[in-house]
């Protein structure tokens, strides 16, 4: 996903190969498709787009507006307006889901599966439109939304479609003919880093198992999920099976608090995850939480260093570093530290920051001003605590929009804030180690346990280290790979439950 | 001729393979249905729990890295030691009359059912990873597989019914997967748990893998919930309020909390299943490129 691209030579003098790669200029290669976007979007409840409640009633001046703008983070311009779902809207959505549940759960499983196959197909057919929309709404490079987010979202629906009529074979102890029962109404809250993909991760297994859903997309990235609501209409999905309620944290809170929700699935920060766990305590609501991370990426001296450097780049700069499993703590064996840093500098300098709709862009816009401020705060903190910042200055940043150059810190102590806390941006903390034992101990010395990477060409060593890392996903000689068949989720304070694969189904059935 | 004065035993805690008294210095009098004093047990405290967690945390990595074959043999050995203490355990289980009817099902006594349950889980140690794990056919040139790993230190809160069988049913699936645990025994009759501790101590179970406290659920449940080194909870017989307290532990450090409701402890179909092991494992998914 971060492969170097053949540069387009814009004028003959660039044929001087003595010039470094990074000085070459690329001709702009903007994506030409412009998806139709309405001025304003309502909520998707009971199979229809509806106005948020209260917007057509008399509202006192102190009340919040019923719509809020969705901003393009690359231009800071308003794309459209989106409804702010209230507690009453959430209630209507939960009611619709509750009413739809018995019939949906009772539908012959094969038929249920066929709806999911249809959704998968429509995502594939509308892939380009969805990719462009994802990039406009969230700021991620078109290359990533086109090659990763949208195809994987379709793949998730396709994979889970096939499970619908095979659930009785999924878990030990199920007797032939006995299908594990669905839970009921699922409240699902997703983040802004992979909007459509996260919706697919949540909806596909829930629906395949016979549940109905109320999904709340993130405040800054609701548009592709609303388009998915259109797709649900297109494929004739029974009304109320999927409901989409847009809004900010208050909308999510209303969903978590709703007494008629049987299960909460949340992806987001550990702080909010703990708050949700507090709210759900004693209610009997089922919970799966995919939370934060500070994942180690460990480079041994006997690794293929060039490949490892590609892995470091993929690990931390993919999707602007807005990745819960980002390889944000780099541990390099001391003997190859200088060489790795030198290679990393060169490779980082080749990354192009800029217009997310340009097909040559590697790093797009930071998702929101709030997130940009958070990242800047951490960069300041890193410097203040004495670490040394190395920043790529290759790209000329646009005037408008939220941008952050890729960077890494050296001279990082394990106690530094940037080595402990999730930054969720293109900022890497580089640390070193001497022995495998030291690498393992330091890698595990975190409350998080989402992912880890290990790079060495020695097979026995790689499996020994992999077995000792406390992480839900361990990438060996690779990083940031995802697949619908592969369970995703963390140890410790990175949450509980898995999403994807056979193990992801457990979160949506009684077994 | 005078009757011999019986020795009234004071049962101690079982922490890190040793039998310490509670650091709180408190004890509880255990009486039979007629009100006669049979024994004393320790009134365990928060400090005892913390000591037990420390012992469990120390023992857990070694237990987890023991081969599955060895863990299975050690659990089998525990069943052998229980068999040797069968009569003593049986007397302890039947100490308090009145709820005796619950202590038998058909011809199988609670003690026999407990021993058989340990045998059942002894056989799971080298099988549950095959049943719960899998290879994942990802769309790309990668080897990808998911394996269950122990979650770590588990807190176990026992109900009052079936003081031996419920304990064994809650502990065996946890321990067979390579976890260590701290057990809070039945409040009304903790004596079978104390005798079980003696069986554990003389089996080959490494010190600290199973730690047993006696005391009161109301007092200790919040400390189980709040302890940050306890990674998961397996409980039964708790009140709605205690359950909420345990759930709030999930908000503390994302504990995995499993509470069993209305369990028929004699029912093998309920209590003997890899689905009872499953809440106490973490799934690790490993990717590796597959190319020449």
PDB file of C-alpha atoms in Angstrom, chain B residues 11-13 28-31 39-43 89 92-93 95-96 158-160 163-164 167 184-197 212-216:
ATOM      1  CA  UNK B  11      -8.136 -24.046  57.818  1.00  0.00           C
ATOM      2  CA  UNK B  12      -5.734 -21.558  56.348  1.00  0.00           C
ATOM      3  CA  UNK B  13      -5.497 -19.771  53.044  1.00  0.00           C
ATOM      4  CA  UNK B  28     -14.736 -17.427  60.882  1.00  0.00           C
ATOM      5  CA  UNK B  29     -16.406 -20.130  62.919  1.00  0.00           C
ATOM      6  CA  UNK B  30     -17.936 -22.918  60.829  1.00  0.00           C
ATOM      7  CA  UNK B  31     -20.789 -24.789  62.427  1.00  0.00           C
ATOM      8  CA  UNK B  39     -13.758 -25.825  62.262  1.00  0.00           C
ATOM      9  CA  UNK B  40     -12.477 -22.333  61.748  1.00  0.00           C
ATOM     10  CA  UNK B  41     -11.551 -20.728  58.456  1.00  0.00           C
ATOM     11  CA  UNK B  42      -9.699 -17.551  57.633  1.00  0.00           C
ATOM     12  CA  UNK B  43     -11.650 -14.370  57.017  1.00  0.00           C
ATOM     13  CA  UNK B  89     -13.922 -34.329  50.869  1.00  0.00           C
ATOM     14  CA  UNK B  92     -16.677 -31.832  54.245  1.00  0.00           C
ATOM     15  CA  UNK B  93     -19.252 -31.473  51.497  1.00  0.00           C
ATOM     16  CA  UNK B  95     -21.072 -31.103  56.789  1.00  0.00           C
ATOM     17  CA  UNK B  96     -24.077 -28.940  56.571  1.00  0.00           C
ATOM     18  CA  UNK B 158     -17.647 -19.312  43.872  1.00  0.00           C
ATOM     19  CA  UNK B 159     -21.284 -19.749  44.775  1.00  0.00           C
ATOM     20  CA  UNK B 160     -22.535 -21.325  47.999  1.00  0.00           C
ATOM     21  CA  UNK B 163     -19.104 -25.925  47.390  1.00  0.00           C
ATOM     22  CA  UNK B 164     -16.690 -28.355  45.756  1.00  0.00           C
ATOM     23  CA  UNK B 167     -15.419 -24.463  42.455  1.00  0.00           C
ATOM     24  CA  UNK B 184     -12.833 -17.122  46.589  1.00  0.00           C
ATOM     25  CA  UNK B 185     -14.440 -20.255  48.035  1.00  0.00           C
ATOM     26  CA  UNK B 186     -18.057 -20.791  49.017  1.00  0.00           C
ATOM     27  CA  UNK B 187     -18.978 -18.528  51.892  1.00  0.00           C
ATOM     28  CA  UNK B 188     -21.256 -20.941  53.749  1.00  0.00           C
ATOM     29  CA  UNK B 189     -19.068 -24.004  53.412  1.00  0.00           C
ATOM     30  CA  UNK B 190     -15.483 -23.226  52.473  1.00  0.00           C
ATOM     31  CA  UNK B 191     -14.093 -26.415  54.005  1.00  0.00           C
ATOM     32  CA  UNK B 192     -14.158 -28.592  50.855  1.00  0.00           C
ATOM     33  CA  UNK B 193     -12.127 -25.833  49.154  1.00  0.00           C
ATOM     34  CA  UNK B 194      -9.590 -25.929  51.975  1.00  0.00           C
ATOM     35  CA  UNK B 195      -9.243 -29.686  51.667  1.00  0.00           C
ATOM     36  CA  UNK B 196      -8.941 -29.339  47.906  1.00  0.00           C
ATOM     37  CA  UNK B 197      -6.056 -26.931  48.538  1.00  0.00           C
ATOM     38  CA  UNK B 212      -7.654 -20.251  47.366  1.00  0.00           C
ATOM     39  CA  UNK B 213      -9.062 -17.637  49.689  1.00  0.00           C
ATOM     40  CA  UNK B 214     -11.893 -17.966  52.170  1.00  0.00           C
ATOM     41  CA  UNK B 215     -13.942 -14.970  53.158  1.00  0.00           C
ATOM     42  CA  UNK B 216     -16.947 -12.947  52.133  1.00  0.00           C
TER      43      UNK B 216
END
